[in-house]
Amino acid sequence: MEFEAVVGMEVHVEINSKSKVFCGCSGNFHAAPNTNVCPVCLGMPGVLPVLNVDMVNKSVAVGLALNCTISRWSKLDRKNYFYPDMAKNYQISQYDLPLCQNGWIDIEVDGQTKRIGITRAHIEEDTARNTHTIGGNQSGVDFNRSGLPLLEIVTEPDIRSAKEALAYLTALKQMLQYLDVSDCNMEEGSLRAEANISVRPVGQEKFGTKTEVKNVASFSGVHKAIEFEIARHIKLINSGGKVVQETRGWDADRGITVPQRLKESAHDYRYFPEPDLVPIVVDEAWEQRIRESLPELPAARRSRMGTQYGLSAYDANVITLSQDTANYYEQVVAAGADAKKAANWLMVELQSLLSAAKQDIRDCRVSPADLAALVGLIESGAINGKMGKDVIAEMFETGKATQDIVNEQGLSQITDTGEIEAIIRQVLADNPAQVEQFRSGKDKVFGFLVGQVMRATQGKANPALLNDLLRRELSRQEN
Amino acid sequence: MSKITKQDVEYVAGLAQLRLDDAAKERLVREMGDILAYMDQLNELDTSNVEPMMHAMEMTNVFRQDVVEPSLPREEALMNAPVHDGEYFIVPRILEGDAS
Amino acid sequence: MTTPLYKKTAREIRDAVRSGAVTATAVTEAHLARIAEVDPKVDAFTQIWTDEALAQAAAVDAKVKQGVDPGPMAGVPVGVKELICTRTGKTTCASKILENFRSPYDATIIKKLDAAGAIFLGKVNMDEFAMGSSTERSTLKTTKNPWNLKCVPGGSSGGSAAAISADECAMAIGSDTGGSIRQPAALCGCVGIKPTYGRVSRYGLVAFASSLDQIGPLTKNVEDAALSLNTLCGRDPLDATSADLPVPDFTKALTGDVKGLRVGLPKEYFTEALNAEMREKVEAAVDVFRRGGAEIVPVSLPHTDYAIATYYIICTAEASANLARFDGVRYGYRHPGAKTVEEMYVLSKSEAFGPEVRRRIMLGTYVLSSGYYDAYYLKAQKVRRLIKKDFDDAFEQCDFVMGPTSPIPSFEFGAKTENPLEMYLADIYTISVNLATLPGISIPCGLTASGLPAGLQMIGRPFGEETLLRAAHCYEQTSGITLGEPPIA
Ligand SMILES: [Zn+2]
């Protein structure tokens, strides 16, 4: 029997507000343990939450970017469960009336576009973190993260493979970064993904029994965990077994999912409206203000830049992957560089330098104007491509201007026709055997002769000009 | 017949993280049963067209601005902790599945 | 012979301190001495902050001396209910679970009172987590009714009411979720007002039922209630449910007349459940208003009988969540035998919560649990709206509603602890007011034959405290009723 997977994703995103969602503590969770805490985020007796308006603004922005309907009226609820990470033993969240509902995002898989439905996005608060590095049979709890603003984004069960799940996460992360609402650092937990996975025979309407996979700390982990879980389900069913509805954790070290032991009552969350907070009413005017403040979103930018700069779909995709790269590119072109060549230099040379140095393009010492100047010098023939690579490496290292490096190193190409012709004549005279071979039809020898001329000029001869002149000289001598 | 059974009481005690001895369970079956039966009088009222009063105040949109305020000194944050090590609140070792 | 300082009202003290006629230190010392004298019998105070109080008094006196405004509550000695968070002393909520809790912050009203020059004498007793109507549920001590030491002071703000009645302080902070200010005020013969929900910041009030809780003052007379509200009320950025309304000078509302006011008498409040003696007192009060030129209007609050069921669903549900935080992680009692996380929760809570608190947590958890939410919690929210609408309709015909505060006067210790439902039913007249978020005041309207105070309750429109204070003040001034001094015996 052939099976298809049915996957829905729940993603928790820590929103990058300066302060926490219900109190004024700093949102910087890197501080020393329990130093960004106050009575509110410690759940002290008598405290009350007050909602951070920045969280509402950013959540609505995400909702709009994900094509959601923004609820005119929504409320917060208490979700009750006990855990040492929970300051109040209830989490303030949104239950039946989330802020954003019924949206979608397009993802790209194997060159095909697919639309993934977004069920909802809602406001909640993050929990504390515990550490097991404390000695003995004990854990330590740090409440710095308690009360950080958290947006939970839930998809429809529209995802059909691990690959699609990965594409969804990539598209979502790109969107969130374009909106500048989160640093989306999965390793640090500011973006966390859970997947609901089931399989069913192809053609069957009804969903199979699902399992929920948690504890995944990287994009590749999500991919592997979903792949593992799909295979596990299929194998179970094929061997006559049954999938048990349960929560499973991803064990990255062993590359498997393992069941998480939970009490029967663990899902009886006893939601009820949070009496300490009043409803959120986002009227049309407020929604419109946020809509107007949205940046150009990835899909729009991709398609605009493709058309405007004549980029291939692939190039447009790569360049718009991050907003910073796209901005950088547009600045290079604005500084006068040829659009196509600028794309190549950015995507190949600069990108490999950045990757090797593990550097962000925002911190790059090669300014867009310098890269544009470099592309210009190559195009004019003032330096050749190989020199260009040396120059960009030098710029990357030192931050010096393009022309300064070219001048300092005497890298300018020989473009003087007479000078090159003289050298060609000398080379031909020194290599009569190769000249003979060329004439008898061995075209490959041409390359050898080019190399000899290049060596004689220490690589400074303009390659196109050299090719031209060498052919002309060879045919002239023949006649 | 009481409105609720001993099993109900045990389930609810589990949710509330309370431990009850048998006598306490029996008493709660009776007391909660009486009170819940009393509460059932609300069913005499037809409320199908009544909006639930979800909030005491009719206000909406009360927010704080995104401004960082001073946090507590750590000594004060920890001063009431039954067990702490000067940095962390210390609890018995947390195992996966302790969420309940 | 001059009146001893501890007999003086807050207004008298404030005026005397501000004018320099008497020092805040002298006032504080007089009250501390009074506490030392009578509190061993009354047991209202759970903590006495002698040093801190004298330091506050000295600061007020210094201001007066320097000609700096010492504030509108200058020198007024205050008792604070055990569930108001204070950096000074402990905040125990009269529970074993918080027996050693020291709040790292002050409640908003504590900051306001401090800035207004009030002097905190210490903390006063209550039912554990405000769950009770007799203060017998306190784990700290047994507070007695100054009118009869064998009888309860009411609750949950029983310590606040007893302290006022026994002249141990001039103002006491209480909190009212279902009558916890008004009922003990009635039973102890003092004035207690529960302001409109949202009038006073709840920040720093340890929550029992968040949509019902409200802080208010207990005082010797209506003028002091008005004076206290001037300081307590107002929008607090730390409480999203605090109303963004201007705070009037409530003392200006005390005109001394009720001419033209329409007094609504709900027929549902005058049934068999009402003790005959109490009925008589309330009817006498009606006459006072009639004579004063008020118009008496019969009104109806048809859903009155459903209020108790509605109230106990909502308050227990909210309490079950509010009390979940007492888990022994960040503060509070942790059972020494707890070896696992679950044991930490279960053993600590089971041992350190009293039986009434456990019962309410159980009830609240049940009504919210899977499968029962609609039948209980949602239903209660709907009936709550009907109850609120009853009042809205009544206020079309009258300016305030009047009736008894409690169907019965104070009772002996142990008389009602056995049957929880019976105890809940005694809250009949007060809880609708919390459900409808309205202001309510209780003032003394006489003594029963056995010498126990009876309370008259007036219920106002939302944010209609001024009308209530005006009516209550006029009654106090014109009824000719004075309770005299409680025997404290
Ligand atoms: Zn905080």
PDB file of C-alpha atoms in Angstrom, chain C residues 101-338:
ATOM      1  CA  PHE C 101       6.297  35.107  52.904  1.00  0.00           C
ATOM      2  CA  ARG C 102       7.891  38.536  52.696  1.00  0.00           C
ATOM      3  CA  SER C 103       6.656  40.479  49.707  1.00  0.00           C
ATOM      4  CA  PRO C 104       9.431  42.068  47.639  1.00  0.00           C
ATOM      5  CA  TYR C 105       7.043  44.846  46.678  1.00  0.00           C
ATOM      6  CA  ASP C 106       4.322  47.093  48.091  1.00  0.00           C
ATOM      7  CA  ALA C 107       0.765  46.992  46.817  1.00  0.00           C
ATOM      8  CA  THR C 108      -0.263  50.133  44.939  1.00  0.00           C
ATOM      9  CA  ILE C 109      -2.638  51.175  47.736  1.00  0.00           C
ATOM     10  CA  ILE C 110       0.173  50.802  50.269  1.00  0.00           C
ATOM     11  CA  LYS C 111       2.300  53.209  48.235  1.00  0.00           C
ATOM     12  CA  LYS C 112      -0.605  55.610  47.965  1.00  0.00           C
ATOM     13  CA  LEU C 113      -1.426  55.516  51.661  1.00  0.00           C
ATOM     14  CA  ASP C 114       2.216  55.912  52.562  1.00  0.00           C
ATOM     15  CA  ALA C 115       2.510  58.928  50.286  1.00  0.00           C
ATOM     16  CA  ALA C 116      -0.669  60.335  51.872  1.00  0.00           C
ATOM     17  CA  GLY C 117       0.914  60.215  55.329  1.00  0.00           C
ATOM     18  CA  ALA C 118      -0.982  57.233  56.765  1.00  0.00           C
ATOM     19  CA  ILE C 119       0.710  55.182  59.482  1.00  0.00           C
ATOM     20  CA  PHE C 120       0.686  51.391  59.182  1.00  0.00           C
ATOM     21  CA  LEU C 121       0.286  49.835  62.627  1.00  0.00           C
ATOM     22  CA  GLY C 122       0.537  46.298  61.321  1.00  0.00           C
ATOM     23  CA  LYS C 123      -1.560  43.597  59.793  1.00  0.00           C
ATOM     24  CA  VAL C 124      -4.972  42.252  60.709  1.00  0.00           C
ATOM     25  CA  ASN C 125      -6.551  38.840  60.587  1.00  0.00           C
ATOM     26  CA  MET C 126      -8.746  37.267  57.923  1.00  0.00           C
ATOM     27  CA  ASP C 127     -10.051  33.943  56.675  1.00  0.00           C
ATOM     28  CA  GLU C 128      -7.360  31.999  54.853  1.00  0.00           C
ATOM     29  CA  PHE C 129      -7.085  33.523  51.354  1.00  0.00           C
ATOM     30  CA  ALA C 130     -10.286  35.476  52.123  1.00  0.00           C
ATOM     31  CA  MET C 131     -12.334  32.316  51.853  1.00  0.00           C
ATOM     32  CA  GLY C 132     -14.839  32.512  54.635  1.00  0.00           C
ATOM     33  CA  SER C 133     -17.418  34.694  56.342  1.00  0.00           C
ATOM     34  CA  SER C 134     -16.290  34.447  59.954  1.00  0.00           C
ATOM     35  CA  THR C 135     -12.467  34.706  60.086  1.00  0.00           C
ATOM     36  CA  GLU C 136     -12.543  31.268  61.715  1.00  0.00           C
ATOM     37  CA  ARG C 137     -10.573  29.973  58.722  1.00  0.00           C
ATOM     38  CA  SER C 138      -7.460  31.875  59.724  1.00  0.00           C
ATOM     39  CA  THR C 139      -4.451  29.761  60.601  1.00  0.00           C
ATOM     40  CA  LEU C 140      -2.985  32.657  62.582  1.00  0.00           C
ATOM     41  CA  LYS C 141      -5.409  33.275  65.430  1.00  0.00           C
ATOM     42  CA  THR C 142      -9.095  33.539  66.303  1.00  0.00           C
ATOM     43  CA  THR C 143     -10.392  37.064  66.053  1.00  0.00           C
ATOM     44  CA  LYS C 144     -13.348  37.885  68.284  1.00  0.00           C
ATOM     45  CA  ASN C 145     -16.240  40.253  67.844  1.00  0.00           C
ATOM     46  CA  PRO C 146     -15.680  43.217  70.217  1.00  0.00           C
ATOM     47  CA  TRP C 147     -19.448  43.252  70.871  1.00  0.00           C
ATOM     48  CA  ASN C 148     -19.377  39.701  72.169  1.00  0.00           C
ATOM     49  CA  LEU C 149     -16.130  37.841  72.448  1.00  0.00           C
ATOM     50  CA  LYS C 150     -17.919  34.506  72.041  1.00  0.00           C
ATOM     51  CA  CYS C 151     -19.067  35.560  68.586  1.00  0.00           C
ATOM     52  CA  VAL C 152     -17.348  35.794  65.231  1.00  0.00           C
ATOM     53  CA  PRO C 153     -16.356  39.172  63.752  1.00  0.00           C
ATOM     54  CA  GLY C 154     -17.601  38.116  60.320  1.00  0.00           C
ATOM     55  CA  GLY C 155     -15.277  37.694  57.404  1.00  0.00           C
ATOM     56  CA  SER C 156     -13.217  37.496  55.571  1.00  0.00           C
ATOM     57  CA  SER C 157     -12.024  40.960  56.688  1.00  0.00           C
ATOM     58  CA  GLY C 158     -12.880  40.091  60.301  1.00  0.00           C
ATOM     59  CA  GLY C 159      -9.612  41.449  61.672  1.00  0.00           C
ATOM     60  CA  SER C 160     -10.166  44.783  59.900  1.00  0.00           C
ATOM     61  CA  ALA C 161     -13.711  45.139  61.265  1.00  0.00           C
ATOM     62  CA  ALA C 162     -12.838  44.052  64.805  1.00  0.00           C
ATOM     63  CA  ALA C 163      -9.853  46.413  64.905  1.00  0.00           C
ATOM     64  CA  ILE C 164     -12.019  49.399  63.916  1.00  0.00           C
ATOM     65  CA  SER C 165     -14.792  48.436  66.294  1.00  0.00           C
ATOM     66  CA  ALA C 166     -12.319  48.067  69.181  1.00  0.00           C
ATOM     67  CA  ASP C 167     -10.689  51.448  68.342  1.00  0.00           C
ATOM     68  CA  GLU C 168      -7.332  49.843  67.575  1.00  0.00           C
ATOM     69  CA  CYS C 169      -6.938  51.874  64.392  1.00  0.00           C
ATOM     70  CA  ALA C 170      -8.827  54.643  62.613  1.00  0.00           C
ATOM     71  CA  MET C 171      -8.949  52.948  59.224  1.00  0.00           C
ATOM     72  CA  ALA C 172      -8.493  49.349  58.190  1.00  0.00           C
ATOM     73  CA  ILE C 173      -7.908  47.975  54.724  1.00  0.00           C
ATOM     74  CA  GLY C 174     -10.195  45.155  53.752  1.00  0.00           C
ATOM     75  CA  SER C 175     -10.965  43.309  50.565  1.00  0.00           C
ATOM     76  CA  ASP C 176     -14.346  42.218  49.323  1.00  0.00           C
ATOM     77  CA  THR C 177     -14.982  39.355  46.913  1.00  0.00           C
ATOM     78  CA  GLY C 178     -18.498  38.411  48.014  1.00  0.00           C
ATOM     79  CA  GLY C 179     -19.115  40.647  51.000  1.00  0.00           C
ATOM     80  CA  SER C 180     -15.825  40.391  52.873  1.00  0.00           C
ATOM     81  CA  ILE C 181     -15.756  44.082  53.772  1.00  0.00           C
ATOM     82  CA  ARG C 182     -19.468  44.760  54.217  1.00  0.00           C
ATOM     83  CA  GLN C 183     -20.465  41.674  56.196  1.00  0.00           C
ATOM     84  CA  PRO C 184     -17.788  41.968  58.930  1.00  0.00           C
ATOM     85  CA  ALA C 185     -18.446  45.724  59.049  1.00  0.00           C
ATOM     86  CA  ALA C 186     -22.111  44.904  59.690  1.00  0.00           C
ATOM     87  CA  LEU C 187     -21.318  42.237  62.274  1.00  0.00           C
ATOM     88  CA  CYS C 188     -18.854  44.461  64.147  1.00  0.00           C
ATOM     89  CA  GLY C 189     -20.830  47.688  63.867  1.00  0.00           C
ATOM     90  CA  CYS C 190     -18.587  49.807  61.690  1.00  0.00           C
ATOM     91  CA  VAL C 191     -18.675  51.308  58.208  1.00  0.00           C
ATOM     92  CA  GLY C 192     -17.322  49.310  55.268  1.00  0.00           C
ATOM     93  CA  ILE C 193     -17.446  50.187  51.601  1.00  0.00           C
ATOM     94  CA  LYS C 194     -16.683  47.999  48.638  1.00  0.00           C
ATOM     95  CA  PRO C 195     -15.984  50.375  45.765  1.00  0.00           C
ATOM     96  CA  THR C 196     -17.014  49.671  42.179  1.00  0.00           C
ATOM     97  CA  TYR C 197     -14.868  47.008  40.527  1.00  0.00           C
ATOM     98  CA  GLY C 198     -12.011  48.928  38.918  1.00  0.00           C
ATOM     99  CA  ARG C 199     -12.141  51.904  41.314  1.00  0.00           C
ATOM    100  CA  VAL C 200      -9.180  50.771  43.417  1.00  0.00           C
ATOM    101  CA  SER C 201      -6.069  49.110  42.054  1.00  0.00           C
ATOM    102  CA  ARG C 202      -5.839  45.416  42.848  1.00  0.00           C
ATOM    103  CA  TYR C 203      -2.072  45.371  42.302  1.00  0.00           C
ATOM    104  CA  GLY C 204      -0.666  43.785  45.433  1.00  0.00           C
ATOM    105  CA  LEU C 205      -3.957  42.305  46.608  1.00  0.00           C
ATOM    106  CA  VAL C 206      -3.390  38.554  46.696  1.00  0.00           C
ATOM    107  CA  ALA C 207      -6.087  37.353  44.342  1.00  0.00           C
ATOM    108  CA  PHE C 208      -8.958  35.150  45.424  1.00  0.00           C
ATOM    109  CA  ALA C 209     -11.386  35.720  42.537  1.00  0.00           C
ATOM    110  CA  SER C 210      -9.916  38.271  40.171  1.00  0.00           C
ATOM    111  CA  SER C 211     -13.154  39.410  38.522  1.00  0.00           C
ATOM    112  CA  LEU C 212     -14.822  40.010  41.891  1.00  0.00           C
ATOM    113  CA  ASP C 213     -12.082  41.172  44.292  1.00  0.00           C
ATOM    114  CA  GLN C 214     -11.973  44.786  45.313  1.00  0.00           C
ATOM    115  CA  ILE C 215     -10.090  46.628  48.049  1.00  0.00           C
ATOM    116  CA  GLY C 216     -11.930  49.036  50.317  1.00  0.00           C
ATOM    117  CA  PRO C 217     -11.724  50.778  53.688  1.00  0.00           C
ATOM    118  CA  LEU C 218     -13.417  49.951  57.006  1.00  0.00           C
ATOM    119  CA  THR C 219     -13.877  53.024  59.170  1.00  0.00           C
ATOM    120  CA  LYS C 220     -15.640  54.419  62.196  1.00  0.00           C
ATOM    121  CA  ASN C 221     -17.958  56.591  60.147  1.00  0.00           C
ATOM    122  CA  VAL C 222     -18.995  57.524  56.623  1.00  0.00           C
ATOM    123  CA  GLU C 223     -16.887  60.647  56.420  1.00  0.00           C
ATOM    124  CA  ASP C 224     -13.757  58.578  57.076  1.00  0.00           C
ATOM    125  CA  ALA C 225     -14.814  56.155  54.343  1.00  0.00           C
ATOM    126  CA  ALA C 226     -15.057  59.083  51.918  1.00  0.00           C
ATOM    127  CA  LEU C 227     -11.719  60.457  53.062  1.00  0.00           C
ATOM    128  CA  SER C 228     -10.057  57.058  52.635  1.00  0.00           C
ATOM    129  CA  LEU C 229     -11.469  56.588  49.149  1.00  0.00           C
ATOM    130  CA  ASN C 230      -9.896  59.868  48.083  1.00  0.00           C
ATOM    131  CA  THR C 231      -6.499  58.249  48.581  1.00  0.00           C
ATOM    132  CA  LEU C 232      -7.293  54.661  47.583  1.00  0.00           C
ATOM    133  CA  CYS C 233      -9.084  55.226  44.272  1.00  0.00           C
ATOM    134  CA  GLY C 234      -7.680  55.893  40.842  1.00  0.00           C
ATOM    135  CA  ARG C 235      -6.250  54.381  37.724  1.00  0.00           C
ATOM    136  CA  ASP C 236      -3.122  52.297  38.191  1.00  0.00           C
ATOM    137  CA  PRO C 237      -0.983  51.437  35.169  1.00  0.00           C
ATOM    138  CA  LEU C 238      -0.110  48.170  36.927  1.00  0.00           C
ATOM    139  CA  ASP C 239      -3.755  47.050  36.948  1.00  0.00           C
ATOM    140  CA  ALA C 240      -5.302  46.718  33.500  1.00  0.00           C
ATOM    141  CA  THR C 241      -8.758  46.479  35.050  1.00  0.00           C
ATOM    142  CA  SER C 242      -8.496  49.717  37.000  1.00  0.00           C
ATOM    143  CA  ALA C 243     -10.854  52.357  35.663  1.00  0.00           C
ATOM    144  CA  ASP C 244      -9.496  55.396  33.896  1.00  0.00           C
ATOM    145  CA  LEU C 245     -11.866  57.810  35.568  1.00  0.00           C
ATOM    146  CA  PRO C 246     -11.222  60.995  37.505  1.00  0.00           C
ATOM    147  CA  VAL C 247     -11.405  60.574  41.270  1.00  0.00           C
ATOM    148  CA  PRO C 248     -13.735  63.146  42.840  1.00  0.00           C
ATOM    149  CA  ASP C 249     -13.298  64.523  46.329  1.00  0.00           C
ATOM    150  CA  PHE C 250     -15.704  62.072  47.929  1.00  0.00           C
ATOM    151  CA  THR C 251     -16.041  64.156  51.089  1.00  0.00           C
ATOM    152  CA  LYS C 252     -17.792  66.834  49.001  1.00  0.00           C
ATOM    153  CA  ALA C 253     -20.623  64.382  48.395  1.00  0.00           C
ATOM    154  CA  LEU C 254     -21.574  64.455  52.084  1.00  0.00           C
ATOM    155  CA  THR C 255     -24.285  67.075  51.821  1.00  0.00           C
ATOM    156  CA  GLY C 256     -26.290  65.906  54.812  1.00  0.00           C
ATOM    157  CA  ASP C 257     -29.551  65.510  52.950  1.00  0.00           C
ATOM    158  CA  VAL C 258     -31.248  62.872  50.833  1.00  0.00           C
ATOM    159  CA  LYS C 259     -34.044  65.009  49.460  1.00  0.00           C
ATOM    160  CA  GLY C 260     -35.169  63.758  46.081  1.00  0.00           C
ATOM    161  CA  LEU C 261     -33.073  60.606  46.153  1.00  0.00           C
ATOM    162  CA  ARG C 262     -34.987  57.505  45.104  1.00  0.00           C
ATOM    163  CA  VAL C 263     -34.351  54.507  47.374  1.00  0.00           C
ATOM    164  CA  GLY C 264     -35.034  51.141  45.757  1.00  0.00           C
ATOM    165  CA  LEU C 265     -36.247  48.311  48.000  1.00  0.00           C
ATOM    166  CA  PRO C 266     -35.913  44.981  46.219  1.00  0.00           C
ATOM    167  CA  LYS C 267     -38.752  42.699  47.170  1.00  0.00           C
ATOM    168  CA  GLU C 268     -36.424  39.689  46.899  1.00  0.00           C
ATOM    169  CA  TYR C 269     -34.393  40.977  49.862  1.00  0.00           C
ATOM    170  CA  PHE C 270     -37.280  40.878  52.294  1.00  0.00           C
ATOM    171  CA  THR C 271     -38.212  37.205  52.450  1.00  0.00           C
ATOM    172  CA  GLU C 272     -38.394  34.548  55.173  1.00  0.00           C
ATOM    173  CA  ALA C 273     -34.621  34.161  55.027  1.00  0.00           C
ATOM    174  CA  LEU C 274     -34.312  37.569  56.633  1.00  0.00           C
ATOM    175  CA  ASN C 275     -34.129  37.434  60.409  1.00  0.00           C
ATOM    176  CA  ALA C 276     -37.119  39.304  61.888  1.00  0.00           C
ATOM    177  CA  GLU C 277     -35.015  41.583  64.030  1.00  0.00           C
ATOM    178  CA  MET C 278     -32.853  42.534  61.058  1.00  0.00           C
ATOM    179  CA  ARG C 279     -35.951  43.237  59.007  1.00  0.00           C
ATOM    180  CA  GLU C 280     -37.243  45.560  61.685  1.00  0.00           C
ATOM    181  CA  LYS C 281     -33.980  47.531  61.706  1.00  0.00           C
ATOM    182  CA  VAL C 282     -33.958  47.892  57.943  1.00  0.00           C
ATOM    183  CA  GLU C 283     -37.587  48.989  57.909  1.00  0.00           C
ATOM    184  CA  ALA C 284     -36.800  51.594  60.541  1.00  0.00           C
ATOM    185  CA  ALA C 285     -34.004  52.818  58.304  1.00  0.00           C
ATOM    186  CA  VAL C 286     -36.444  53.109  55.419  1.00  0.00           C
ATOM    187  CA  ASP C 287     -38.491  55.445  57.570  1.00  0.00           C
ATOM    188  CA  VAL C 288     -35.469  57.614  58.215  1.00  0.00           C
ATOM    189  CA  PHE C 289     -35.023  58.087  54.482  1.00  0.00           C
ATOM    190  CA  ARG C 290     -38.730  58.716  53.960  1.00  0.00           C
ATOM    191  CA  ARG C 291     -38.675  61.371  56.654  1.00  0.00           C
ATOM    192  CA  GLY C 292     -35.580  62.858  55.088  1.00  0.00           C
ATOM    193  CA  GLY C 293     -37.438  63.499  51.858  1.00  0.00           C
ATOM    194  CA  ALA C 294     -36.235  60.508  49.851  1.00  0.00           C
ATOM    195  CA  GLU C 295     -38.637  58.643  47.648  1.00  0.00           C
ATOM    196  CA  ILE C 296     -39.074  54.948  48.431  1.00  0.00           C
ATOM    197  CA  VAL C 297     -39.476  52.809  45.326  1.00  0.00           C
ATOM    198  CA  PRO C 298     -40.242  49.088  45.244  1.00  0.00           C
ATOM    199  CA  VAL C 299     -37.924  47.371  42.764  1.00  0.00           C
ATOM    200  CA  SER C 300     -37.248  43.824  41.731  1.00  0.00           C
ATOM    201  CA  LEU C 301     -34.002  41.919  41.280  1.00  0.00           C
ATOM    202  CA  PRO C 302     -35.523  38.732  39.871  1.00  0.00           C
ATOM    203  CA  HIS C 303     -32.320  36.697  39.657  1.00  0.00           C
ATOM    204  CA  THR C 304     -31.329  37.192  43.290  1.00  0.00           C
ATOM    205  CA  ASP C 305     -31.904  33.538  44.131  1.00  0.00           C
ATOM    206  CA  TYR C 306     -29.364  32.482  41.517  1.00  0.00           C
ATOM    207  CA  ALA C 307     -26.597  34.710  42.783  1.00  0.00           C
ATOM    208  CA  ILE C 308     -25.056  32.281  45.245  1.00  0.00           C
ATOM    209  CA  ALA C 309     -24.753  29.435  42.760  1.00  0.00           C
ATOM    210  CA  THR C 310     -23.353  31.828  40.153  1.00  0.00           C
ATOM    211  CA  TYR C 311     -20.942  33.331  42.607  1.00  0.00           C
ATOM    212  CA  TYR C 312     -19.555  30.046  43.889  1.00  0.00           C
ATOM    213  CA  ILE C 313     -18.942  28.775  40.367  1.00  0.00           C
ATOM    214  CA  ILE C 314     -17.092  31.904  39.278  1.00  0.00           C
ATOM    215  CA  CYS C 315     -15.146  32.518  42.454  1.00  0.00           C
ATOM    216  CA  THR C 316     -14.009  28.930  42.890  1.00  0.00           C
ATOM    217  CA  ALA C 317     -13.014  28.623  39.226  1.00  0.00           C
ATOM    218  CA  GLU C 318     -10.912  31.776  39.378  1.00  0.00           C
ATOM    219  CA  ALA C 319      -9.499  30.784  42.752  1.00  0.00           C
ATOM    220  CA  SER C 320      -8.445  27.373  41.480  1.00  0.00           C
ATOM    221  CA  ALA C 321      -6.167  29.124  38.976  1.00  0.00           C
ATOM    222  CA  ASN C 322      -5.115  31.958  41.285  1.00  0.00           C
ATOM    223  CA  LEU C 323      -3.984  29.561  44.010  1.00  0.00           C
ATOM    224  CA  ALA C 324      -2.108  27.230  41.664  1.00  0.00           C
ATOM    225  CA  ARG C 325       1.015  29.392  42.009  1.00  0.00           C
ATOM    226  CA  PHE C 326       1.515  28.329  45.626  1.00  0.00           C
ATOM    227  CA  ASP C 327       3.652  25.373  44.672  1.00  0.00           C
ATOM    228  CA  GLY C 328       6.721  25.729  46.869  1.00  0.00           C
ATOM    229  CA  VAL C 329       9.063  26.694  44.016  1.00  0.00           C
ATOM    230  CA  ARG C 330       9.601  30.453  44.304  1.00  0.00           C
ATOM    231  CA  TYR C 331       8.074  31.130  47.718  1.00  0.00           C
ATOM    232  CA  GLY C 332       5.811  29.592  50.276  1.00  0.00           C
ATOM    233  CA  TYR C 333       5.731  26.310  52.063  1.00  0.00           C
ATOM    234  CA  ARG C 334       7.519  23.283  50.615  1.00  0.00           C
ATOM    235  CA  HIS C 335       6.991  19.962  52.291  1.00  0.00           C
ATOM    236  CA  PRO C 336      10.359  18.773  53.640  1.00  0.00           C
ATOM    237  CA  GLY C 337       9.658  15.236  52.495  1.00  0.00           C
ATOM    238  CA  ALA C 338       9.150  16.127  48.815  1.00  0.00           C
TER     239      ALA C 338
END
